[in-house]
Structure formats: structure tokens, C-alpha cells
XYZ file of C-alpha atoms in Angstrom:
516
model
C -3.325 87.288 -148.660
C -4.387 90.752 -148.633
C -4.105 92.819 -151.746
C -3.234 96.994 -151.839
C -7.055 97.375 -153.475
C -8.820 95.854 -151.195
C -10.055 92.352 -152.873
C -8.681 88.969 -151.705
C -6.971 86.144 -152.894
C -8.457 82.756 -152.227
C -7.404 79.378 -153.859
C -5.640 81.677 -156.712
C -8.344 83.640 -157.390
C -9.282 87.363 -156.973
C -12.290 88.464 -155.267
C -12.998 92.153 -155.132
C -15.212 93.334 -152.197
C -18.318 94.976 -152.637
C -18.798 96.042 -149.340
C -15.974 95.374 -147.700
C -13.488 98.200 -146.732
C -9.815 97.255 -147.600
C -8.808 95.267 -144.170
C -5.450 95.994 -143.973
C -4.641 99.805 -144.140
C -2.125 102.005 -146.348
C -0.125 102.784 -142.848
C -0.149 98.610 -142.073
C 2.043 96.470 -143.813
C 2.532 92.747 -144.284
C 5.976 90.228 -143.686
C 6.309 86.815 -143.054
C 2.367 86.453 -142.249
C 2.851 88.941 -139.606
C 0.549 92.089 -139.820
C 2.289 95.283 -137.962
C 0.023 98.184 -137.058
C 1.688 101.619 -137.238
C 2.108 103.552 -134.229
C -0.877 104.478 -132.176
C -0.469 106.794 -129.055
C 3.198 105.568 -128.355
C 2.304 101.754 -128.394
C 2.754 99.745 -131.262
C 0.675 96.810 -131.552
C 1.371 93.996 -133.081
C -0.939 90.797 -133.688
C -0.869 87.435 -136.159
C -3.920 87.123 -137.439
C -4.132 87.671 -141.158
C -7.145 89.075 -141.916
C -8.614 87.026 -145.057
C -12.015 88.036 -145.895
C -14.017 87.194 -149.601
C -17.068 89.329 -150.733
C -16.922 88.006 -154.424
C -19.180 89.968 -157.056
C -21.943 87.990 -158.770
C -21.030 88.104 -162.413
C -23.074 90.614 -164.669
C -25.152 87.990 -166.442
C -26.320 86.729 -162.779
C -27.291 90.249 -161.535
C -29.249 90.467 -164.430
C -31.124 87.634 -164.118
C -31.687 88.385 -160.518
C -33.334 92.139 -161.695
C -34.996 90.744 -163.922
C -36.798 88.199 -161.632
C -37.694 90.640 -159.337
C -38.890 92.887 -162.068
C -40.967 90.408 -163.654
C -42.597 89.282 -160.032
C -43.659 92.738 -159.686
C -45.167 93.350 -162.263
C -47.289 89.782 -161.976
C -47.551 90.854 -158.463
C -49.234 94.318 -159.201
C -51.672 92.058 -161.826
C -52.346 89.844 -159.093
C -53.113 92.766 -156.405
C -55.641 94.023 -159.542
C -57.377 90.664 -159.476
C -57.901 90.460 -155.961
C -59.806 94.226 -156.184
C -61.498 92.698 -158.621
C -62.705 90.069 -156.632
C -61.517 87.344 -159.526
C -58.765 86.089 -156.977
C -59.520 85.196 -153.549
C -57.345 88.070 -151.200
C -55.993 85.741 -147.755
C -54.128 89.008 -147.061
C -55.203 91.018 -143.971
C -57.098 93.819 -145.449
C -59.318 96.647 -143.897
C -62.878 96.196 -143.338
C -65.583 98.656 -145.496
C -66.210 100.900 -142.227
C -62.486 102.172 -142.653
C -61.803 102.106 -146.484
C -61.651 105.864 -145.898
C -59.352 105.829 -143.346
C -55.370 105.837 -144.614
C -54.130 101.799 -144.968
C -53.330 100.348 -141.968
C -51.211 97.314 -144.324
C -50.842 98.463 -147.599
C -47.241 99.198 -147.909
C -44.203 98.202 -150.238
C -43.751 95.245 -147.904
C -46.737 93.897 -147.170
C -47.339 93.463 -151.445
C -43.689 91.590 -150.859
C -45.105 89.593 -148.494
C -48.494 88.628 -149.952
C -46.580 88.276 -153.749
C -43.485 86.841 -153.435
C -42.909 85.492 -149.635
C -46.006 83.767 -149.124
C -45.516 81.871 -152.599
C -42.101 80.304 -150.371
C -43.392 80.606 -147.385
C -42.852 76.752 -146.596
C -38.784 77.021 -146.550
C -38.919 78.814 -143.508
C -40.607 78.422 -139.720
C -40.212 74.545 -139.938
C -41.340 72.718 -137.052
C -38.716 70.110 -135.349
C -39.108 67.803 -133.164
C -36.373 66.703 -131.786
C -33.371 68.282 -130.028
C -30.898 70.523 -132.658
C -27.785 68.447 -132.904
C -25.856 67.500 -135.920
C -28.977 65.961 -136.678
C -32.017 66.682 -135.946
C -36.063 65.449 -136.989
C -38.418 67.550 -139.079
C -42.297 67.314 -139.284
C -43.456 67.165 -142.705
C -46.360 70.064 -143.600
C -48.364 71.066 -146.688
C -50.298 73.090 -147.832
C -53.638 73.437 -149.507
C -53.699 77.215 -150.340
C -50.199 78.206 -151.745
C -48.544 78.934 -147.919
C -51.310 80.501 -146.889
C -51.923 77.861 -144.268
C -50.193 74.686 -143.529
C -51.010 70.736 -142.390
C -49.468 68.607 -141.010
C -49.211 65.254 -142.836
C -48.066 63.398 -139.326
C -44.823 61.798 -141.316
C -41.512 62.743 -139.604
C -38.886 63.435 -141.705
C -35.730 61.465 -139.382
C -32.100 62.362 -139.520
C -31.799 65.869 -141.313
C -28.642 67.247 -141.105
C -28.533 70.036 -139.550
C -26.981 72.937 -140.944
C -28.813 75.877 -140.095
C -28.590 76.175 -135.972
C -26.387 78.297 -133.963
C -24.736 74.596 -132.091
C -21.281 75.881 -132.630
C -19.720 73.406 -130.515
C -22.525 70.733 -130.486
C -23.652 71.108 -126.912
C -27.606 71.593 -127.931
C -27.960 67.779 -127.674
C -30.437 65.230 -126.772
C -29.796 64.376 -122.730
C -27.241 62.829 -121.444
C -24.731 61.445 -118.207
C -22.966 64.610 -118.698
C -26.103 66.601 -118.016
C -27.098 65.319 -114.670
C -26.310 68.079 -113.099
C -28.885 69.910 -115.070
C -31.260 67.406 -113.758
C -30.192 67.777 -110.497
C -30.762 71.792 -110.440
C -34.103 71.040 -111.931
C -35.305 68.941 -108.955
C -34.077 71.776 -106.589
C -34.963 75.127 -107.716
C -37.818 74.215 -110.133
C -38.229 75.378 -113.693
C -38.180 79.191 -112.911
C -37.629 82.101 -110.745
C -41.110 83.933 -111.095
C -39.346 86.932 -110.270
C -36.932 90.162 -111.384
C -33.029 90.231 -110.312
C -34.134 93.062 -108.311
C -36.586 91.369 -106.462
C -36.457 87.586 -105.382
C -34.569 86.271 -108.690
C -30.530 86.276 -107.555
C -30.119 83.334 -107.021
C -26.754 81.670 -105.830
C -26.232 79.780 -109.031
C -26.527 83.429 -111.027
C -23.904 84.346 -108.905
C -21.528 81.492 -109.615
C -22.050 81.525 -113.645
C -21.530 85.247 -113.388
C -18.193 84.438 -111.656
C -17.529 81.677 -113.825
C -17.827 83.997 -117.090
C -15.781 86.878 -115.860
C -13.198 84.387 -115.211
C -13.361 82.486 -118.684
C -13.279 85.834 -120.454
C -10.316 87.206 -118.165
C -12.234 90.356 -117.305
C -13.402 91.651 -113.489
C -16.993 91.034 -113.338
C -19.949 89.660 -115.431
C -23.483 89.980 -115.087
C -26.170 87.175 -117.197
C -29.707 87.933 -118.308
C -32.686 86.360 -119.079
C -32.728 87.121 -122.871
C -29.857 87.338 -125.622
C -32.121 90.227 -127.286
C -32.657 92.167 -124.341
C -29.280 92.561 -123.057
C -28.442 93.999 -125.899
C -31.602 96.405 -126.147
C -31.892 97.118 -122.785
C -28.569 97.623 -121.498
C -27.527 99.794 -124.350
C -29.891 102.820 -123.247
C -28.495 102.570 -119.977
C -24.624 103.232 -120.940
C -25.650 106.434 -123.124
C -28.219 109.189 -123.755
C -28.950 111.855 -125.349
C -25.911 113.961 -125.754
C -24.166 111.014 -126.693
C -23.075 109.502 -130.237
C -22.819 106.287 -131.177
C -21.572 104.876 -134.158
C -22.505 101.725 -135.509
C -21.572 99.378 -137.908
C -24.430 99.720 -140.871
C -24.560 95.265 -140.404
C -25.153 95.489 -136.898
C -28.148 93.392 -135.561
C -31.591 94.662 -134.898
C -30.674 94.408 -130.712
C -27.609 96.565 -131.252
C -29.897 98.996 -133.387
C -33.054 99.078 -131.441
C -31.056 99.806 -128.205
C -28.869 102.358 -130.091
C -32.510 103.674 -131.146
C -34.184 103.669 -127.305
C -31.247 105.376 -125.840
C -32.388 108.624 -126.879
C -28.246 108.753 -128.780
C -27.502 110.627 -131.160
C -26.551 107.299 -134.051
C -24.059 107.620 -137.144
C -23.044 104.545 -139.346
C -20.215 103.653 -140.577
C -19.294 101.750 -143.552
C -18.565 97.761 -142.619
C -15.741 96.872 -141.038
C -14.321 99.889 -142.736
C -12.026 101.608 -140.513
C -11.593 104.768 -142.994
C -15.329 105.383 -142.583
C -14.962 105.280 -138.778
C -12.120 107.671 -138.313
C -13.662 110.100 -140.354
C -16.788 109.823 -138.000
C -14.700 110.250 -134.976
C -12.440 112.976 -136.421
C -15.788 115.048 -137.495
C -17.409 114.177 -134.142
C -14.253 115.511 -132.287
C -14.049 118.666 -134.454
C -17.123 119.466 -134.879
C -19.012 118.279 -131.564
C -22.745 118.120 -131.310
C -25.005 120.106 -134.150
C -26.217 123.251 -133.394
C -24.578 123.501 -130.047
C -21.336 122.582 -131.216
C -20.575 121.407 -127.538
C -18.438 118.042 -126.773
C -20.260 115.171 -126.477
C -20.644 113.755 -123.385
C -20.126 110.163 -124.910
C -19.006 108.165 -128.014
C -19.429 104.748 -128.225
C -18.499 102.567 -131.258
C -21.206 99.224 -131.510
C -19.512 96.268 -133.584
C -20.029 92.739 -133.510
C -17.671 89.432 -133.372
C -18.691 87.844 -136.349
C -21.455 89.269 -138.309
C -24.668 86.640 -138.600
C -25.238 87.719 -142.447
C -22.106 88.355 -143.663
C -19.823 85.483 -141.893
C -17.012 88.642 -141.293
C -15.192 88.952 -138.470
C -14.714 92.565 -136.967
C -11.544 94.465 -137.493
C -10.939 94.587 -133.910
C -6.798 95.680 -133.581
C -7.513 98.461 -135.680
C -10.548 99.741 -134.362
C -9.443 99.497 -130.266
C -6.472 101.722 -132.234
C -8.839 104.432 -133.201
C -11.530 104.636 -129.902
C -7.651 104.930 -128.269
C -6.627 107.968 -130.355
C -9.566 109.019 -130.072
C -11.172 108.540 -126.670
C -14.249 106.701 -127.177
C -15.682 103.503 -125.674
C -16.121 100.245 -127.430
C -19.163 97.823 -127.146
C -18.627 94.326 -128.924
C -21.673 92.182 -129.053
C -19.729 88.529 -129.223
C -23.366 86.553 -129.798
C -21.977 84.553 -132.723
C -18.166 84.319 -131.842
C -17.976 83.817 -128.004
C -17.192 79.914 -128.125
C -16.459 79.887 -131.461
C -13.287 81.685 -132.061
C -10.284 81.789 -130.352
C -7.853 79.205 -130.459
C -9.930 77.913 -126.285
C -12.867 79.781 -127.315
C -13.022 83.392 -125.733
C -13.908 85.074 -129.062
C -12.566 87.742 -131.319
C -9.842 89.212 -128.414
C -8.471 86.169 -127.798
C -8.693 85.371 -132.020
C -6.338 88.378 -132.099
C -4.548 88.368 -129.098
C -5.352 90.991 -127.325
C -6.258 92.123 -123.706
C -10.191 91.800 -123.093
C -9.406 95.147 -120.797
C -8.696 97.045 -124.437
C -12.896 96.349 -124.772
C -14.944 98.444 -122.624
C -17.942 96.363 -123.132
C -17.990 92.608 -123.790
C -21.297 91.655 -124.853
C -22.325 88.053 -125.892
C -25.037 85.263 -125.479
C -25.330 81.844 -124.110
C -27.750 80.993 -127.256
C -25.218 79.880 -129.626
C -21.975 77.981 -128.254
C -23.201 76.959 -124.925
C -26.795 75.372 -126.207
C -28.398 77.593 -123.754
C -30.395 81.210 -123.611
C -29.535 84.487 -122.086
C -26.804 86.798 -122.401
C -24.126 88.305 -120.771
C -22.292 91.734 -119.537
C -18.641 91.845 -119.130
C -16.078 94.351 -118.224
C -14.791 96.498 -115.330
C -16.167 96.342 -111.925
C -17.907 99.503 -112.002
C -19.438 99.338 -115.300
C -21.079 96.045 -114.282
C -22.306 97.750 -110.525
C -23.715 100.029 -112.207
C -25.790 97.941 -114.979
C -26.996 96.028 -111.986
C -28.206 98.911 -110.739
C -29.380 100.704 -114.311
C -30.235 97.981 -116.131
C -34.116 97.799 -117.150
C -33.234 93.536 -117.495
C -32.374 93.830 -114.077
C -34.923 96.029 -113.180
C -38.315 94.819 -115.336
C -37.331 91.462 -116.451
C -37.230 87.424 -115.198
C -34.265 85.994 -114.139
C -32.442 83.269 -115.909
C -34.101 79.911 -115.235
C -31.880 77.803 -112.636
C -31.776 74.429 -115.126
C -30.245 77.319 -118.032
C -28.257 78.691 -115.727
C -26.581 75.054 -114.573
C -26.038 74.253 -118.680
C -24.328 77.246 -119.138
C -21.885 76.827 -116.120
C -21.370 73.441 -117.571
C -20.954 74.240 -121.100
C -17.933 76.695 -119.717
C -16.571 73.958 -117.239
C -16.277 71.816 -120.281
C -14.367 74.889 -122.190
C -12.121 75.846 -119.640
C -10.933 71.863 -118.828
C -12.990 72.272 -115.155
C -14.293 68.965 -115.608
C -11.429 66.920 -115.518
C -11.480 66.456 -119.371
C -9.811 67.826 -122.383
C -13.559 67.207 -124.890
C -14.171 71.395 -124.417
C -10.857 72.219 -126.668
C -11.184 69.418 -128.708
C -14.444 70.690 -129.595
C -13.227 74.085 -130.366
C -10.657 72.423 -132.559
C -12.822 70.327 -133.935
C -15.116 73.321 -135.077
C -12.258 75.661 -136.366
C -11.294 72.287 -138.779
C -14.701 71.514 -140.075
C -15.114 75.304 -140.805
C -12.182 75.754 -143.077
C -13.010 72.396 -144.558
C -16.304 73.199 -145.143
C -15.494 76.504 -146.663
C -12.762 75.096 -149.034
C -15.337 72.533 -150.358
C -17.722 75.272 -151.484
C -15.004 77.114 -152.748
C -13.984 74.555 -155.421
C -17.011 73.887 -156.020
C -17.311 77.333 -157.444
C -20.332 78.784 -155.128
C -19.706 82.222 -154.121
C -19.340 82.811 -150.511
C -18.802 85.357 -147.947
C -16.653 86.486 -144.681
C -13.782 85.329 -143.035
C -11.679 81.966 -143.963
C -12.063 81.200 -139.968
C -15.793 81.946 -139.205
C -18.252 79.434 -138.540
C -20.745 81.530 -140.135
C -20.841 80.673 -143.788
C -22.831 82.458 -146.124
C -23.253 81.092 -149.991
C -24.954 83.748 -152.405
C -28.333 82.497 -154.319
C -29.338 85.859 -155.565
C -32.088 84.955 -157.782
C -35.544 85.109 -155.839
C -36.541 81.382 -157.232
C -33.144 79.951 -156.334
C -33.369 80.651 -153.182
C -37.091 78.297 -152.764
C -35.442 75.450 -155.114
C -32.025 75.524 -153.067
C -34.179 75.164 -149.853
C -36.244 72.143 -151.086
C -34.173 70.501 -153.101
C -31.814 70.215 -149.842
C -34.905 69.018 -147.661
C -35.146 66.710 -150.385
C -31.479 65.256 -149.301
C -31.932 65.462 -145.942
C -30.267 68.222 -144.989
C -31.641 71.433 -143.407
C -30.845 74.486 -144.236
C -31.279 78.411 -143.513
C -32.543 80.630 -146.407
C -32.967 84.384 -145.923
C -33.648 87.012 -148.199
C -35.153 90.627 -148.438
C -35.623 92.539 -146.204
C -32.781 90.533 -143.908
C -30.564 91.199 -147.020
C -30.332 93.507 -149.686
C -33.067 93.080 -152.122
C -30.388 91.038 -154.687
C -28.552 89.292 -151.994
C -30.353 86.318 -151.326
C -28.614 83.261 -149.702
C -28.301 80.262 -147.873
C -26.415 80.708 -144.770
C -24.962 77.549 -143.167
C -23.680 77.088 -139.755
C -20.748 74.847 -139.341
C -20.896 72.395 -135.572
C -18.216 70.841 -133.959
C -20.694 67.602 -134.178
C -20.477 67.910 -138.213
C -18.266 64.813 -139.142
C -16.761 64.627 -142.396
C -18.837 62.343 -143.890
C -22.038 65.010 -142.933
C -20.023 68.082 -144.630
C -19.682 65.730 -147.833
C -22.976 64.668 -148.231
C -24.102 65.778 -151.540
């Protein structure tokens, strides 16, 4: 349950949050697991979802540690960088050739002597070829190297059965093929492997138009409109809702699409603290007030950028409370669902339905076909209008390829499967089936004492390494038990928030989650 200063309680224990703002406002209050939100423009909303959120501290002697680590592989670092000048170590770095040692380094930088110092040296935990399709387990091709990561070989073993922890198959539909897939097979043998041409052009095809009706219908909205590319719907379809004379205010854990489209469109950006709703009223108030600098004229747009559930952190957004504030204060909301479209909700649709609220309280639903439905592309919900005019604004639309036919035909039956369309009930029990193994799975690591992040219900699960050599013997040592993993570090994190960041499938049985 929440507490008044912001931590959590969790199995008995108190976490504080770091980062986290406090979830559950001085002006909310909590009875009988119910959460009531105050009064917001004459409507009072009210909504069951508790929201439970950890964000544990490391304890002191483990920050240390981690400092010192990344003090001490520095400083070996910047001896190793005075060796290669030296010529006594062989450099494998790119480095400039004598004509332009006058001219101002095209790679020296804080981040390339991370890279050549400390990233190559674990290099081999990440980029690891498979070779078979990603389902609860998957195949791995063994590699080595002869020149500390520099360069890899393959040794032509296969490493069989890994389990997989570290892909995006929420619901376990990225499998090997299948009766269930002929109909894949059957688009394949009709319209080929691709369109060879823009949506503008000759790429609208009729099966676009029947997944776009299918996902407007499965997220309860008026229209849809799919892309090509999970990325670029994102950060090419933001630049096209706002310009310059707008604001937008993003959350600072956004992903890169949400930032480099915030970035194009020419916006005026401010950030806001994470999923802290304090920090984002203030914004809005000030922008209100205050308008644009110099000019102090209104601005013609604000638009608030959040996401379902957050890749790194395994949080789900505050969503009642911030469709509260872009209310009061008349701004638009764009929620990129990549990560929770699928895999939240008690059928699926994502954080609205998690909450349960109206998808019409979202003025842009956002999400991708990469994750839950096994597939690629992305999607544009909303109102009629907003979606006629992307199709018209849109530089996907305009510049890029159309989804290929066989992608389009998995995604349409990926959502027949959720929405019961195919005769069966296997689409729910999936989402069930996900929604168990992820509290399961978090509980485990929980008694086991690892510190983990975000939200008790989010499929996401993040567990803190810190320390810059745990994070290359956690990654092995689980390759070594056959089970794959996801490692990330600096600069995806905060230089001493290293982890491993596991992604719980409905195809996970309990025997897989228990391996040790």
C-alpha cells in the first residue's frame, strides 16, 4: 500500500523511491483498496487500481563499491589510453589518420574512452546471434573471441534450449510456425513478401485497411492507422501533431522515438520529473501563466508525451491523474503503449483499460505490434479527424514502405486471438496467464532479496546490478544455465544503475521461472 512519503510497502518492507514521485497525491485518499481522486472540473473520477510501485535504494556500502569500480576503471582506462599513444598497446579503436591529427577529434569523446575501456572488455553479453524463433525458448550460437571483444568467431556449436528471458513475447505469439498460422502462409502466397511502395502511392492495401479497422475496434476508439516501423511512428508522426509555437512536455524516461520526434518537431520541449504529477502541474501552471518566452503569447499547443509502461524502469504511467491535469488544464495527451498494449488490462487493451477508463479521455493512442502481437509496425489511434489528417501529414505515410502483407495478416491474427474472433478463449487465457507469471515472477525475486523496480503488475521487470563487473558475471553466469538474459547499462541507464532487465511471457511455465 501506498505510504504519505512516497516509498512503498512490499512483502513488509519499506522501499523509499529515488525517483519516483509520491503516486498517490495529498488531495487523493485511500479506503477499502479503493483510490478516490478529488474533484477535477465537476467530475469526480474514481478508479481501482492501487498504484504499487518499488524503486528501492541500493544500500550505502553497494553505492560505494559501485563508485569505486567505476573510479578505479578510469583511471586504468586513462593508463591504458597512455599506452596505446605510446604505441606499447595495440589501439583497435577507430582513430584519425596523420593527415588530420590537426584537425579537432572526430571520436575522441567521454564516450567513445567508455566504449573502447569498459564496453568493449563485455562486449560479448550483448548483440548475441539466435537462431531460432524467440519463444519461451529459444537457440543461441556460441562466439569467441580472440582479441578481448574486439572481434568475434563463431565456434559453430549451438547452444539449444535457452530460456528466454530477455524478448518483448509478452503473450508468446513470436513462435516457431504453426496450424494456427496458415493464414499467414496463405497471405504470403498472394501478395508476396512486400509492397515496394509508400501508403501514398501503391502500398494501401485491403488487408491495411482491415487491421486498421480491426485495431480501432479492439482499442474502442474511431479510427486507427498502422505503419511500417514501431520507431518511426513515433518519430515521424510526432512532428506532424505540433510545431514550433508549441510545448511539449515529456516524461524525462521517455524513449529515444518519443524524444527524437519531440526534437524534429521544431516544439518547444520541457521535462518533467517521472511519473511525478507535482512536476507536471507546475509545468502546465507556468506554461499557462506565463505563455511562450519573450513573446509571452499563448501557445498554440501543449502536449504531454508519457508512456504505458516504461522499458527501463518496469513503471506504469500515472494515467487517472494525469488525463485530470491536461483536463484542467487544456492540453492534449500522447501515450506511446509499445510495451503495455497486450500486456495490461485485464483482455489486453493497455494502461486505459488497466485503469478503467474511456480510451476517448487519450487524445493520442500510440503503440506497436513489436511486442505482444510477435509482429513489427506500429499504430495511430484516436478520433476520426486526428487520424485523416496523419494520413494526410504523416511523413510514414508520405516517405516510407508499407507494412508487409504476411505482418500485416499476424497482426490481425494475434488480435482475433485477443478479442475471442477465432472461436477460442487461448487470447485471454494468455493474458491471464502473463499477468500470473508476472507477479509470480516478481515475488520470487523479491524474497530472494534482489532489488527490483516498477509496478507489482508490469511485465517489465527490472533487477538492479549496479556494479560495472556484476553486470558481465550476471550475464554469463546465466548463459552458463541456460537462460538468456538482457543486460544494459550506461548510457541506457544512469551511470550507477546497471541491471538486468527480464521480460516475463505468457509461454514462461513455472518450472522455467524457477529454474535456478
Amino acid at each position: 500500500m501506498a505510504n504519505p512519503g512516497g516509498g512503498t510497502v512490499c512483502n513488509g518492507k519499506l522501499h523509499n523511491h529515488k525517483k519516483q514521485s509520491n503516486g498517490l497525491q495529498s488531495r487523493n485518499c485511500t479506503k477499502n483498496g479503493i483510490v478516490k481522486e478529488a474533484q477535477q472540473n465537476g467530475r469526480t473520477h474514481f478508479y481501482d487500481k492501487l498504484i504499487v510501485e518499488s524503486f528501492e535504494e541500493a544500500p550505502l556500502h553497494v553505492m560505494v563499491f559501485t563508485y569505486m569500480g567505476y573510479g578505479i576503471g578510469t583511471l586504468f582506462g586513462y593508463l591504458r589510453d597512455f599506452m596505446r599513444n605510446w604505441g606499447i598497446e595495440k589501439c583497435n579503436a577507430a582513430v584519425e589518420r596523420k593527415e588530420q591529427r590537426d584537425f579537432v577529434p572526430l571520436y575522441q569523446d567521454f564516450e567513445n574512452f567508455y566504449t573502447r575501456n569498459l564496453y568493449m572488455r563485455i562486449r560479448d553479453n550483448w548483440n548475441r546471434p539466435i537462431c531460432s524463433a524467440p519463444g519461451a525458448l529459444f537457440d543461441v550460437m556460441e562466439r569467441v573471441s580472440d582479441d578481448y571483444n574486439w572481434t568475434f568467431r563463431f565456434t559453430g556449436r549451438v547452444i539449444k534450449d535457452v530460456i528466454n528471458m530477455g524478448s518483448y513475447n509478452f503473450l508468446g505469439l513470436a513462435a516457431k510456425y504453426d496450424e494456427s498460422m496458415r493464414t499467414i502462409k496463405d497471405v504470403l502466397e498472394v501478395y508476396g513478401t512486400g509492397v515496394a511502395s509508400t501508403r501514398h502511392e501503391m502500398g494501401t492495401l485491403d488487408k491495411h485497411k482491415e487491421l486498421e479497422d480491426l485495431v480501432a475496434k479492439f482499442l474502442n476508439v474511431e479510427a486507427a492507422m498502422v505503419f511500417g516501423m514501431g520507431f518511426a511512428t513515433n518519430s515521424m508522426n510526432i512532428p506532424a501533431l505540433v510545431g514550433k509555437g508549441c510545448l511539449i512536455l515529456s516524461d524525462e524516461l521517455n524513449h529515444t522515438s518519443l524524444v527524437l520526434g519531440a526534437r524534429l518537431s521544431g516544439a518547444t520541449i520541457r521535462i518533467f520529473k517521472h511519473n511525478n504529477t507535482q512536476s507536471l502541474e507546475k509545468l502546465l501552471r507556468d506554461a499557462v501563466i506565463y505563455g511562450q518566452p519573450r513573446t509571452r503569447r499563448a501557445w498554440k499547443k501543449i502536449l504531454i508525451l508519457v508512456e504505458g509502461v516504461y522499458s527501463m524502469e518496469g513503471s506504469i504511467v500515472h494515467l487517472p491523474q494525469i488525463i485530470a491535469l491536461k483536463k484542467k488544464y487544456k492540453a492534449y495527451l500522447y501515450i506511446d503503449e509499445a510495451h503495455s498494449i497486450g500486456a495490461v488490462g485485464p483482455t489486453g487493451r493497455g494502461v486505459t483499460e488497466f485503469f478503467g477508463l474511456d480510451p476517448h479521455e487519450v487524445d493520442v493512442l500510440m503503440g506497436t505490434f513489436t511486442k505482444s502481437f510477435g509482429a513489427a509496425g506500429g499504430y495511430i489511434a484516436g478520433r476520426k479527424d486526428l487520424v485523416d489528417y496523419l494520413r494526410v501529414h504523416s511523413h510514414s505515410a508520405v516517405y516510407a514502405s508499407s507494412m508487409s502483407p504476411p505482418i500485416a495478416e499476424q497482426i490481425i491474427r494475434s488480435l482475433k486471438h485477443l478479442m475471442g474472433m477465432d472461436g477460442t478463449t487461448q487470447g485471454l487465457q494468455r493474458v491471464r496467464q502473463l499477468a500470473k507469471n508476472t507477479r509470480y515472477f516478481r515475488q520470487r525475486l523479491q524474497e530472494m532479496g534482489f532489488i527490483i523496480y516498477g509496478n507489482e503488475n508490469s511485465p517489465v521487470v527490472p533487477l538492479l546490478l549496479y556494479m560495472p563487473g556484476k553486470v558481465a558475471a550476471f550475464a554469463r553466469h546465466m548463459l552458463e544455465k541456460k537462460i538468456g538474459v538482457v543486460v544494459v547499462g550506461f548510457p541506457a541507464t544512469p551511470l550507477a544503475e546497471a541491471r538486468a532487465r527480464f521480460c516475463v511471457s505468457a509461454a514462461h511455465t513455472r518450472e522455467m521461472l524457477d529454474t535456478p
